[in-house]
Coordinates of N, CA and C and ligand atoms in Angstrom, one line a residue:
X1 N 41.8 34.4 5.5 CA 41.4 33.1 4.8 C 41.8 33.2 3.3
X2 N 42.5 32.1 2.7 CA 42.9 32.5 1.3 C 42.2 31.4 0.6
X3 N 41.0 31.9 -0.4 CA 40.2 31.3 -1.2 C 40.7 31.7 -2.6
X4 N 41.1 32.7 -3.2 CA 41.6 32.4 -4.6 C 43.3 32.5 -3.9
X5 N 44.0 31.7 -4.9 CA 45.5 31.8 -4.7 C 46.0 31.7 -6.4
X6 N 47.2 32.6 -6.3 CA 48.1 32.0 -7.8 C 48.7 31.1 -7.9
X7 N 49.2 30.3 -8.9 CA 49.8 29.2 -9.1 C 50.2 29.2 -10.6
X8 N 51.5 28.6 -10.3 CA 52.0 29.0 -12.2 C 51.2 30.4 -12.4
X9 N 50.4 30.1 -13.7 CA 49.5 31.5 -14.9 C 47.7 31.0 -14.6
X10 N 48.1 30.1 -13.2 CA 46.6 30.1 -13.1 C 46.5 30.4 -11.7
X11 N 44.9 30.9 -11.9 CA 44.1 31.5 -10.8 C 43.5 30.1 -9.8
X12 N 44.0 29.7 -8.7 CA 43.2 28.3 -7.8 C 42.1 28.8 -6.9
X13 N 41.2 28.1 -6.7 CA 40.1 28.2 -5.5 C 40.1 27.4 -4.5
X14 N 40.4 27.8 -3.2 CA 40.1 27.0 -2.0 C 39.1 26.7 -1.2
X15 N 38.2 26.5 -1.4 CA 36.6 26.2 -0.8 C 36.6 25.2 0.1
X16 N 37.5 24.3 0.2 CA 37.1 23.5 1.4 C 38.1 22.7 1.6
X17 N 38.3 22.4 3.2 CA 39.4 21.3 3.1 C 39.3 20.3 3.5
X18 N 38.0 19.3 3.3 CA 37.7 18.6 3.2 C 37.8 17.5 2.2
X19 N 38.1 15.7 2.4 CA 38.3 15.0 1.4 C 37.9 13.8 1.6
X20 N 37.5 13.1 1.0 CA 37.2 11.8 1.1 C 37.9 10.6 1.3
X21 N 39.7 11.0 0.6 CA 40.4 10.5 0.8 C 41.1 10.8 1.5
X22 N 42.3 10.3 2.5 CA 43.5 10.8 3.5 C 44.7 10.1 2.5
X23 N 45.3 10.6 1.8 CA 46.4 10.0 0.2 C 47.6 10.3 1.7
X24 N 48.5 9.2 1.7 CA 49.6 9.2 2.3 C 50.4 10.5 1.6
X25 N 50.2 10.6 0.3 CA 51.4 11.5 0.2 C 50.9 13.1 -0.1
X26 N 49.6 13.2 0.8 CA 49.0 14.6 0.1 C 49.7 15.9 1.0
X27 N 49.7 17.0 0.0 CA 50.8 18.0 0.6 C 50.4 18.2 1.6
X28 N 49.4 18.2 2.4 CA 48.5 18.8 2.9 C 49.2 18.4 4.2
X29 N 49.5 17.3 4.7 CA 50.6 16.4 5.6 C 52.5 16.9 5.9
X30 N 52.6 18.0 4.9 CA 53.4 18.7 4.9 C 54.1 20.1 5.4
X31 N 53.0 20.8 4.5 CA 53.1 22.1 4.4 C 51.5 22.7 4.5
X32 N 51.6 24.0 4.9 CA 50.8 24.6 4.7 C 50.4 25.4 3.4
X33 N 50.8 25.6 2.7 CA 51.0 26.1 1.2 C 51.4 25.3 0.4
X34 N 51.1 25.7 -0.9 CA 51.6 25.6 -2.3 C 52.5 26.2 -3.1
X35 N 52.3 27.3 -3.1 CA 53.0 28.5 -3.8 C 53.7 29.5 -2.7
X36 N 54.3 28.9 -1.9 CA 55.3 29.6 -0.7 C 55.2 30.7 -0.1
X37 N 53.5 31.4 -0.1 CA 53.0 32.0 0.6 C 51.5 32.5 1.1
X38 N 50.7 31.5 0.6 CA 49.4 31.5 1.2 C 48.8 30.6 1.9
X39 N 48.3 30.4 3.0 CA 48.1 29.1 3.8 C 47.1 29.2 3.6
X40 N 46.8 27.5 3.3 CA 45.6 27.0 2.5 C 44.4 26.4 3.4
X41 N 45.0 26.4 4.8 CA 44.1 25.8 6.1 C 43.4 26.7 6.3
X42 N 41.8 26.3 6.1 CA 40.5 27.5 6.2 C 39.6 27.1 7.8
X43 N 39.8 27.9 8.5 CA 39.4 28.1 9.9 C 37.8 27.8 9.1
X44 N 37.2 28.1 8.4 CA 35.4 27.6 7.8 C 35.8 27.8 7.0
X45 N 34.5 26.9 6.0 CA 34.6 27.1 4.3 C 33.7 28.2 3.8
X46 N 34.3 28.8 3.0 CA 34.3 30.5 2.7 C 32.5 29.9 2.1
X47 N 31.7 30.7 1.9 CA 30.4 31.2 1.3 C 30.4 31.7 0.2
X48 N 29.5 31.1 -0.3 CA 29.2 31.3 -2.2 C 29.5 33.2 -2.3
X49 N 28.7 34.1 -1.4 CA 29.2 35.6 -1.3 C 31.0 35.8 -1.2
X50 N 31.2 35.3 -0.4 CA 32.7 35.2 0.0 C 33.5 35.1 -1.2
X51 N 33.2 34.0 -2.0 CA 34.3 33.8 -2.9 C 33.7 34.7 -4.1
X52 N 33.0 35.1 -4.2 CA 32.5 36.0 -5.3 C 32.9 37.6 -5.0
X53 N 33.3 38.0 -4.0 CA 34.0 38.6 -3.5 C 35.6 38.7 -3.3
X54 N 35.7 37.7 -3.0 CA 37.4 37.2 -3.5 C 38.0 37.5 -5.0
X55 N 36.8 36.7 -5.9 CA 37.3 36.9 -7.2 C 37.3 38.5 -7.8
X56 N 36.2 39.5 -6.9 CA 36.1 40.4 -7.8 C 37.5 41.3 -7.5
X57 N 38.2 40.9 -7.0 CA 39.8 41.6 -6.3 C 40.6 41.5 -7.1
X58 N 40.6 40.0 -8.3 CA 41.2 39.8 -9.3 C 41.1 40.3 -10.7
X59 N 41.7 40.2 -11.7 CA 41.1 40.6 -12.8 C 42.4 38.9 -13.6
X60 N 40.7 38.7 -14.1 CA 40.7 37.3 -14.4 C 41.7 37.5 -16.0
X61 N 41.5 38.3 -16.8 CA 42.5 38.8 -18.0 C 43.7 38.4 -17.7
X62 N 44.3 38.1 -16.5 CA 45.9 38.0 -15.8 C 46.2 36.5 -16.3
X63 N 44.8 35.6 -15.9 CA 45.2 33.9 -15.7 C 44.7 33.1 -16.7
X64 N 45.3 32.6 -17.3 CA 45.1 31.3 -18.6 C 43.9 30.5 -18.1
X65 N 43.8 30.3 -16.5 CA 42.9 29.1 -16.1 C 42.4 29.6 -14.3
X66 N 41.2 29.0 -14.1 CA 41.0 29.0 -12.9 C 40.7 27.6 -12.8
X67 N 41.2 27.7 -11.4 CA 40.7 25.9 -11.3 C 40.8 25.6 -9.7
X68 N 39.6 24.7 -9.9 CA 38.6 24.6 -8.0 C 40.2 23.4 -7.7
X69 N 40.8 23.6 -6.6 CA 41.5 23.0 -6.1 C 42.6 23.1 -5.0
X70 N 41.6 22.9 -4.0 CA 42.8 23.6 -2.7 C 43.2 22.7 -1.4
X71 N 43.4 22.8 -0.2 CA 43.4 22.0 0.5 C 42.3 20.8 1.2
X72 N 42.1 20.1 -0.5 CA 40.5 19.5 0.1 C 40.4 19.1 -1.1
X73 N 39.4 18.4 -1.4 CA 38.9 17.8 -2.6 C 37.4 18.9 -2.5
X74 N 37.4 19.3 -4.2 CA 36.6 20.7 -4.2 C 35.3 20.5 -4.6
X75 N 35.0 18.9 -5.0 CA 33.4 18.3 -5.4 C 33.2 18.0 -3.9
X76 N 33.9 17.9 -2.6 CA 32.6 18.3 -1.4 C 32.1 19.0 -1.4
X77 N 32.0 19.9 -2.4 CA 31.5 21.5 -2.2 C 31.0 21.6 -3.8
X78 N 30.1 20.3 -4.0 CA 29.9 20.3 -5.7 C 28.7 21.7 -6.2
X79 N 27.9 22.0 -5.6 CA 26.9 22.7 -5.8 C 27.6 24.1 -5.5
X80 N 28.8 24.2 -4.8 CA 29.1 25.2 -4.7 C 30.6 25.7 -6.2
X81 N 30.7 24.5 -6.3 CA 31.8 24.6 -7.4 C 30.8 25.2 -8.6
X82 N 29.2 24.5 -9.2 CA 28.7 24.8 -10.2 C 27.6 26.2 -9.9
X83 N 27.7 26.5 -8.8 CA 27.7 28.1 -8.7 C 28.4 29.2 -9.6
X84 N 29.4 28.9 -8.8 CA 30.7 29.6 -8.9 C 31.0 29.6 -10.2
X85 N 31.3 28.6 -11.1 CA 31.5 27.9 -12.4 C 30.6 28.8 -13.4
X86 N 29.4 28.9 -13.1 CA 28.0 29.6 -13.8 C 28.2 30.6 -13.8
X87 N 28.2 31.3 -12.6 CA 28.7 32.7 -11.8 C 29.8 33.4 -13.1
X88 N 31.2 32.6 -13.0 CA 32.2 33.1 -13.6 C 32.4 33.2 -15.5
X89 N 31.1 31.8 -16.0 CA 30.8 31.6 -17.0 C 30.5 33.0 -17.7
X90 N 29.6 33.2 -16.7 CA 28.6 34.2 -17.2 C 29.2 35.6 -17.4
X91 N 29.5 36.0 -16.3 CA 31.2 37.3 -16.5 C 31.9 37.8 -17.0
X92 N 32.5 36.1 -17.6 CA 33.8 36.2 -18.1 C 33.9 34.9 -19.2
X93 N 33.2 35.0 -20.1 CA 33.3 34.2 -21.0 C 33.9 32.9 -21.6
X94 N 35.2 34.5 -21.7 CA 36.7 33.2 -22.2 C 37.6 32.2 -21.4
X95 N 36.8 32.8 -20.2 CA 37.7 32.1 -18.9 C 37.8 30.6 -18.8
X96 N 38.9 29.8 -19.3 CA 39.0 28.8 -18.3 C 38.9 28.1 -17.5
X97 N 37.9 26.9 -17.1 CA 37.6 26.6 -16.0 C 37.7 25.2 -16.2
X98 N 39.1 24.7 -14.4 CA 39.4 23.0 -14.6 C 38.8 22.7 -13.3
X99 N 38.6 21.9 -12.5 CA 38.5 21.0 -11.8 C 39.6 20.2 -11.1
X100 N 40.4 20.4 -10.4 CA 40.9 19.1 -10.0 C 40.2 18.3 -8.7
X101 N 40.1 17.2 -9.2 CA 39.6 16.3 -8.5 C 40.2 14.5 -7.7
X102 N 39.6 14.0 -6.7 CA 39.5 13.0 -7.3 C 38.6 12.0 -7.5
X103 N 37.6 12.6 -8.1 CA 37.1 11.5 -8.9 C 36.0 10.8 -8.3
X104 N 35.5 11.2 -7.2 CA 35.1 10.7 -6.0 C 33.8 10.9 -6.0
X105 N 33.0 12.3 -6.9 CA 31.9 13.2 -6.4 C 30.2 11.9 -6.6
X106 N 30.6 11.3 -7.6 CA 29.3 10.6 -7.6 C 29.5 9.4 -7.0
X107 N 30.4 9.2 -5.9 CA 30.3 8.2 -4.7 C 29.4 9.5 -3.8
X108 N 30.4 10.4 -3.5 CA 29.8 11.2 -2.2 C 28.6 11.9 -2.1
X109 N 28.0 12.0 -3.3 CA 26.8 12.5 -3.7 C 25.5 11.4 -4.0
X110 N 26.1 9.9 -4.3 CA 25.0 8.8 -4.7 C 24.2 8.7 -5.7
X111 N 24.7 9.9 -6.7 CA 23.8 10.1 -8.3 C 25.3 10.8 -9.3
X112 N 24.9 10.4 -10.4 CA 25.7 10.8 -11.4 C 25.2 13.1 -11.6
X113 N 26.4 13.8 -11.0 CA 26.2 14.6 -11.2 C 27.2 15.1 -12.5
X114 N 27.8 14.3 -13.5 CA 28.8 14.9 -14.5 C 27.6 15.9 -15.2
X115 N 26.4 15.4 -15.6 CA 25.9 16.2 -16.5 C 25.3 18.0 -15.6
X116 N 25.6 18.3 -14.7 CA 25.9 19.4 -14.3 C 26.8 20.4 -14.5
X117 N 27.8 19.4 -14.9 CA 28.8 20.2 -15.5 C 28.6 20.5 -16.8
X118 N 27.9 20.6 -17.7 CA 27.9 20.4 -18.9 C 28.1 22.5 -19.5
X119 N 29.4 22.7 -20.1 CA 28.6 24.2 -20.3 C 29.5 25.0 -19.3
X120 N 30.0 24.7 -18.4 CA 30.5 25.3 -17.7 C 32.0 25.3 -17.1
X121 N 32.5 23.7 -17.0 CA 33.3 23.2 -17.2 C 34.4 23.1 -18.5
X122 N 35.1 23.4 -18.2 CA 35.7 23.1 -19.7 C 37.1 22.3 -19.3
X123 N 37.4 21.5 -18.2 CA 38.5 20.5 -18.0 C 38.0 19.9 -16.4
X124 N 38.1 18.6 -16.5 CA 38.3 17.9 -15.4 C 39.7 17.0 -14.9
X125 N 40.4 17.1 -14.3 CA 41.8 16.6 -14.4 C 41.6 15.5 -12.6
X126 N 41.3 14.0 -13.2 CA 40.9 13.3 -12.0 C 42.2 12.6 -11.3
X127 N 43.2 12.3 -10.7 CA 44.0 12.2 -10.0 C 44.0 10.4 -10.5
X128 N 44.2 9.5 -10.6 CA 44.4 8.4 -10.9 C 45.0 7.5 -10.0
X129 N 46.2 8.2 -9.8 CA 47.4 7.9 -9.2 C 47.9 6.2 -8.6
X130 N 47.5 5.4 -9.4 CA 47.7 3.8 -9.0 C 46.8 3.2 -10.6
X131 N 47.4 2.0 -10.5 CA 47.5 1.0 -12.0 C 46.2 -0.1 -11.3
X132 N 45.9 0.0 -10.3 CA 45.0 -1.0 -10.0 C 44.1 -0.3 -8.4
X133 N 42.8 -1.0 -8.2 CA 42.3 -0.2 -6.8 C 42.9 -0.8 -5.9
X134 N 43.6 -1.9 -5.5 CA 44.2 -2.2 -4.2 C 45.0 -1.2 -4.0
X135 N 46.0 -1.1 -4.9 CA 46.9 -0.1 -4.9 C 46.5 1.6 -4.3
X136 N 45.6 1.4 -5.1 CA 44.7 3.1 -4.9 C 44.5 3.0 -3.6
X137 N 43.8 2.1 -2.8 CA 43.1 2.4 -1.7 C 44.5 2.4 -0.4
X138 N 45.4 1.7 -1.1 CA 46.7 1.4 0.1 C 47.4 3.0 -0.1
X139 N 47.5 3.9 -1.3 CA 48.1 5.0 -1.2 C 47.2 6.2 -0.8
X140 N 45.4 5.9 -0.9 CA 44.6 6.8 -1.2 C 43.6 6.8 0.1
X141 N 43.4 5.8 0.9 CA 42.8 5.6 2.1 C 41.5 6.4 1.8
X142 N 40.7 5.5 1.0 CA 39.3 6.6 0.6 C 38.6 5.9 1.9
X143 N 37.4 7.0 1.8 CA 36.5 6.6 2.8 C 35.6 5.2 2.2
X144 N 35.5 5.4 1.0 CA 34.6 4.6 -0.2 C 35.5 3.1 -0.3
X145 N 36.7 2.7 0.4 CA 37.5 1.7 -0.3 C 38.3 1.3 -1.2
X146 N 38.3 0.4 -1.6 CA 38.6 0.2 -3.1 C 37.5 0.2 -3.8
X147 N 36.2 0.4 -3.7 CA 35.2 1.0 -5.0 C 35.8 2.4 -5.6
X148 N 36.4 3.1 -4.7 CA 36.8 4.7 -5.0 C 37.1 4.2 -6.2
X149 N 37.8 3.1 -7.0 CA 39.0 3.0 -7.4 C 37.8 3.1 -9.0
X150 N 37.5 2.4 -9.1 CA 36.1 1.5 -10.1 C 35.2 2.7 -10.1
X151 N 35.1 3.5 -9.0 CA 34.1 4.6 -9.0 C 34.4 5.7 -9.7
X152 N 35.9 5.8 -9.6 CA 36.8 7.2 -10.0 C 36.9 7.0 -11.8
X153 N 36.9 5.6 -12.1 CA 36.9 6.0 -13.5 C 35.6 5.5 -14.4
X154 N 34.5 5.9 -13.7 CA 33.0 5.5 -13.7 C 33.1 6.9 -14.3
X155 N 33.3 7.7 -13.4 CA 33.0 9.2 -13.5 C 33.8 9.8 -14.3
X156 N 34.9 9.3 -14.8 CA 36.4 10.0 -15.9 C 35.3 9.4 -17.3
X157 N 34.7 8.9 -17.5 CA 33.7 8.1 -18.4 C 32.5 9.0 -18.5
X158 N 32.1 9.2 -17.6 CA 30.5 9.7 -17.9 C 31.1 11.2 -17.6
X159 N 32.0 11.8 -17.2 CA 32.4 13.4 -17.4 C 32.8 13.8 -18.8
X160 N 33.2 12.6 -19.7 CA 33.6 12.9 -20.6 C 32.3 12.8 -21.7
X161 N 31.1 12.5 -21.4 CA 30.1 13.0 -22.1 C 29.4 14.4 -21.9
X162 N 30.3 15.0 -21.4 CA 29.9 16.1 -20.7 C 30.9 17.4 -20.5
X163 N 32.0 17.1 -20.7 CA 33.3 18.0 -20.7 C 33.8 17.8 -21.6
X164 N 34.6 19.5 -22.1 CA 35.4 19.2 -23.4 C 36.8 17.9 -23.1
X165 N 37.4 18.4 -21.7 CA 38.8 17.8 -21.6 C 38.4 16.4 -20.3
X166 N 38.7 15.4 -20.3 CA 38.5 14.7 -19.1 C 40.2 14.6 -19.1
X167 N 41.0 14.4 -18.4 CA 42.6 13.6 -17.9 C 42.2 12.7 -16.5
X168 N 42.8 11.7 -17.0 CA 43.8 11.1 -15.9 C 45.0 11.1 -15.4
X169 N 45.2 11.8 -14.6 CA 46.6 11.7 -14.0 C 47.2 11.1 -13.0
X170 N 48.6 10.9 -13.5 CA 49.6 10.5 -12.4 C 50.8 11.1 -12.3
X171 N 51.5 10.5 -10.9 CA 52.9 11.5 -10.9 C 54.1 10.8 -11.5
X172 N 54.8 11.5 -11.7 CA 56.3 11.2 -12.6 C 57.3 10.3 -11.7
X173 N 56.8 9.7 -10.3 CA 57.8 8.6 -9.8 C 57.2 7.5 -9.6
X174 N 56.0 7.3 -10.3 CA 55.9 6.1 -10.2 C 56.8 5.4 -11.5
X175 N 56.6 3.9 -11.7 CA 57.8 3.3 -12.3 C 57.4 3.1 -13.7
X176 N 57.6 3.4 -14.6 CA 57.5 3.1 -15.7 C 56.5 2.5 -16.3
X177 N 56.8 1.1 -16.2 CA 56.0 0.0 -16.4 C 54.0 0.5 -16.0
X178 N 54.3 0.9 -14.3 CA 53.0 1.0 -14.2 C 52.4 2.3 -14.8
X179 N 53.4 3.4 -14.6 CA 52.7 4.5 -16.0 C 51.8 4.1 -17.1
X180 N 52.8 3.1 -17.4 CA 52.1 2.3 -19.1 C 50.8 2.0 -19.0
X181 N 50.9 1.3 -17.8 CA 49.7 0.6 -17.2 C 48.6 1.9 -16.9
X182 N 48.8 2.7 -16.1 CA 47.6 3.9 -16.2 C 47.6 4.5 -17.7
X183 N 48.8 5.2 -18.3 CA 47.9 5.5 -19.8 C 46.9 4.2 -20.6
X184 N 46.9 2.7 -20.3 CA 46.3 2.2 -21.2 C 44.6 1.8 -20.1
X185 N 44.7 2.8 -19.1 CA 43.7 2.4 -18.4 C 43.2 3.6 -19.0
X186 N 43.5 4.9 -19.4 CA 42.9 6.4 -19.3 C 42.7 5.9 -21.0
X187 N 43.5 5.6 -22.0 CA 43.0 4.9 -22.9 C 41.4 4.3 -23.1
X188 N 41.7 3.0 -22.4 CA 40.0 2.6 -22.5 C 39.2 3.1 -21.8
X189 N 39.1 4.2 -21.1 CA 38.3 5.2 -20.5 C 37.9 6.5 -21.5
X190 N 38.8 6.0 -22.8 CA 38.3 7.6 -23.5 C 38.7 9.0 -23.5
X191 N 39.5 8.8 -22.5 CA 40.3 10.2 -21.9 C 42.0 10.4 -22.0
X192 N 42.3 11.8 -22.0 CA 43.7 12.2 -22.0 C 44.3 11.3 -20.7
X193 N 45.5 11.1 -21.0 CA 46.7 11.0 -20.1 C 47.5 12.1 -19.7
X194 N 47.7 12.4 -18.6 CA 48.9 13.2 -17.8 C 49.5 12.0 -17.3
X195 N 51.3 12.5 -17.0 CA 52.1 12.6 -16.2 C 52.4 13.5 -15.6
X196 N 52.3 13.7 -14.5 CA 52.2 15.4 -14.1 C 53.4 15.5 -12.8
X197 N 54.3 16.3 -12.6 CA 55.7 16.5 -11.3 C 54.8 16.2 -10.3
X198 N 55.4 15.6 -9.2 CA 55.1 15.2 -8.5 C 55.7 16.4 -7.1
X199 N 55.1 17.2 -6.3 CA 55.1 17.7 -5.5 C 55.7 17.7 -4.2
X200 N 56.6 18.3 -4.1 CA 56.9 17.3 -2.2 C 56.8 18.0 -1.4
Ligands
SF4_1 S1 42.7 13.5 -2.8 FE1 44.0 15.3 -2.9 S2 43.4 16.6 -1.1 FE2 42.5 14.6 -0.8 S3 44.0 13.6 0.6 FE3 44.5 13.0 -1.6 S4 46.0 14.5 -2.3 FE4 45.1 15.3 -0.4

């Protein structure tokens, strides 16, 4: 079972492959990996012991960043992400810790958990990926609708009273114009903009 994996100079966590959304274009529909040798399909989701175990095989001095993000959206597993988060806080000081998400956790949870993160988190990077929620829900097929859409930057808002870094991102083939259109949405949200490669 592969729960930490490398990627670029950072350290990823696989905890669950579970998601709220089914995204037409998520790698996950592809390939079994990321980084052209660890398969990210988890027979069960590893245990708070498990992954604390996983990590002690590494020596975290190697990676710029760790970051919850594997075959799954990693806030179904929120209580286990601010374990772990705490856990590694506590250890390892200087360590880096992002999130990727989408954006989703205080639909799937039904209460605002950003301020959980507060202290422990030090980047949330929420997936955006559409200039409007019809759009979102036609590429992102959330279980939530198009609320995901209105929900997702509810939470890029209230994470950012609570995290140093919030982003919204999108990928580099969407068209121009609507890029414009998501940085002036991550704009009035308060938060960084990404354009970030788009994976295939
Ligand atoms: S949110 Fe991420 S993990 Fe979930 S279906 Fe979309 S691309 Fe895949």
């Amino acid at each position: 079972m592969t729960i930490t994996y490398e990627l670029g100079s950072s350290l990823y966590v696989n905890i669950t492959n579970r998601c709220s959304n089914a995204c037409t274009f998520c790698v996950r529909n592809k390939h079994d990996t990321v980084n052209g040798k660890d398969n990210l399909w988890l027979d069960r989701e590893p245990t708070i012991d498990e992954i604390k175990t996983d990590f002690k095989r590494r020596d975290l001095s190697e990676y710029d960043a760790v970051v919850f993000c594997g075959y799954g959206e990693p806030m179904m597993r929120a209580d286990v992400v601010i374990e772990i988060a705490k856990w590694l806080k506590k250890n390892h000081p200087d360590i880096k810790i992002r999130i990727n998400t989408n954006g989703q956790a205080n639909m799937i949870y039904k209460k605002d958990i950003t301020p959980q993160l507060e202290g422990i988190i030090d980047c949330v990077s929420i997936s955006l990926n559409a200039e409007n929620a019809e759009k979102y829900q036609k590429l992102c097929k959330s279980e939530f609708g198009e609320e995901a859409y209105t929900g997702l930057l509810e939470f890029a808002r209230l994470a950012k009273r609570h995290v140093p870094e919030v982003v919204l991102s999108v990928v580099d083939i969407m068209k121009p114009e609507e890029i414009e259109q998501c940085r002036k949405i991550a704009e009035d949200c308060g938060v960084t903009f990404r354009v970030r490669e788009f994976i295939k």
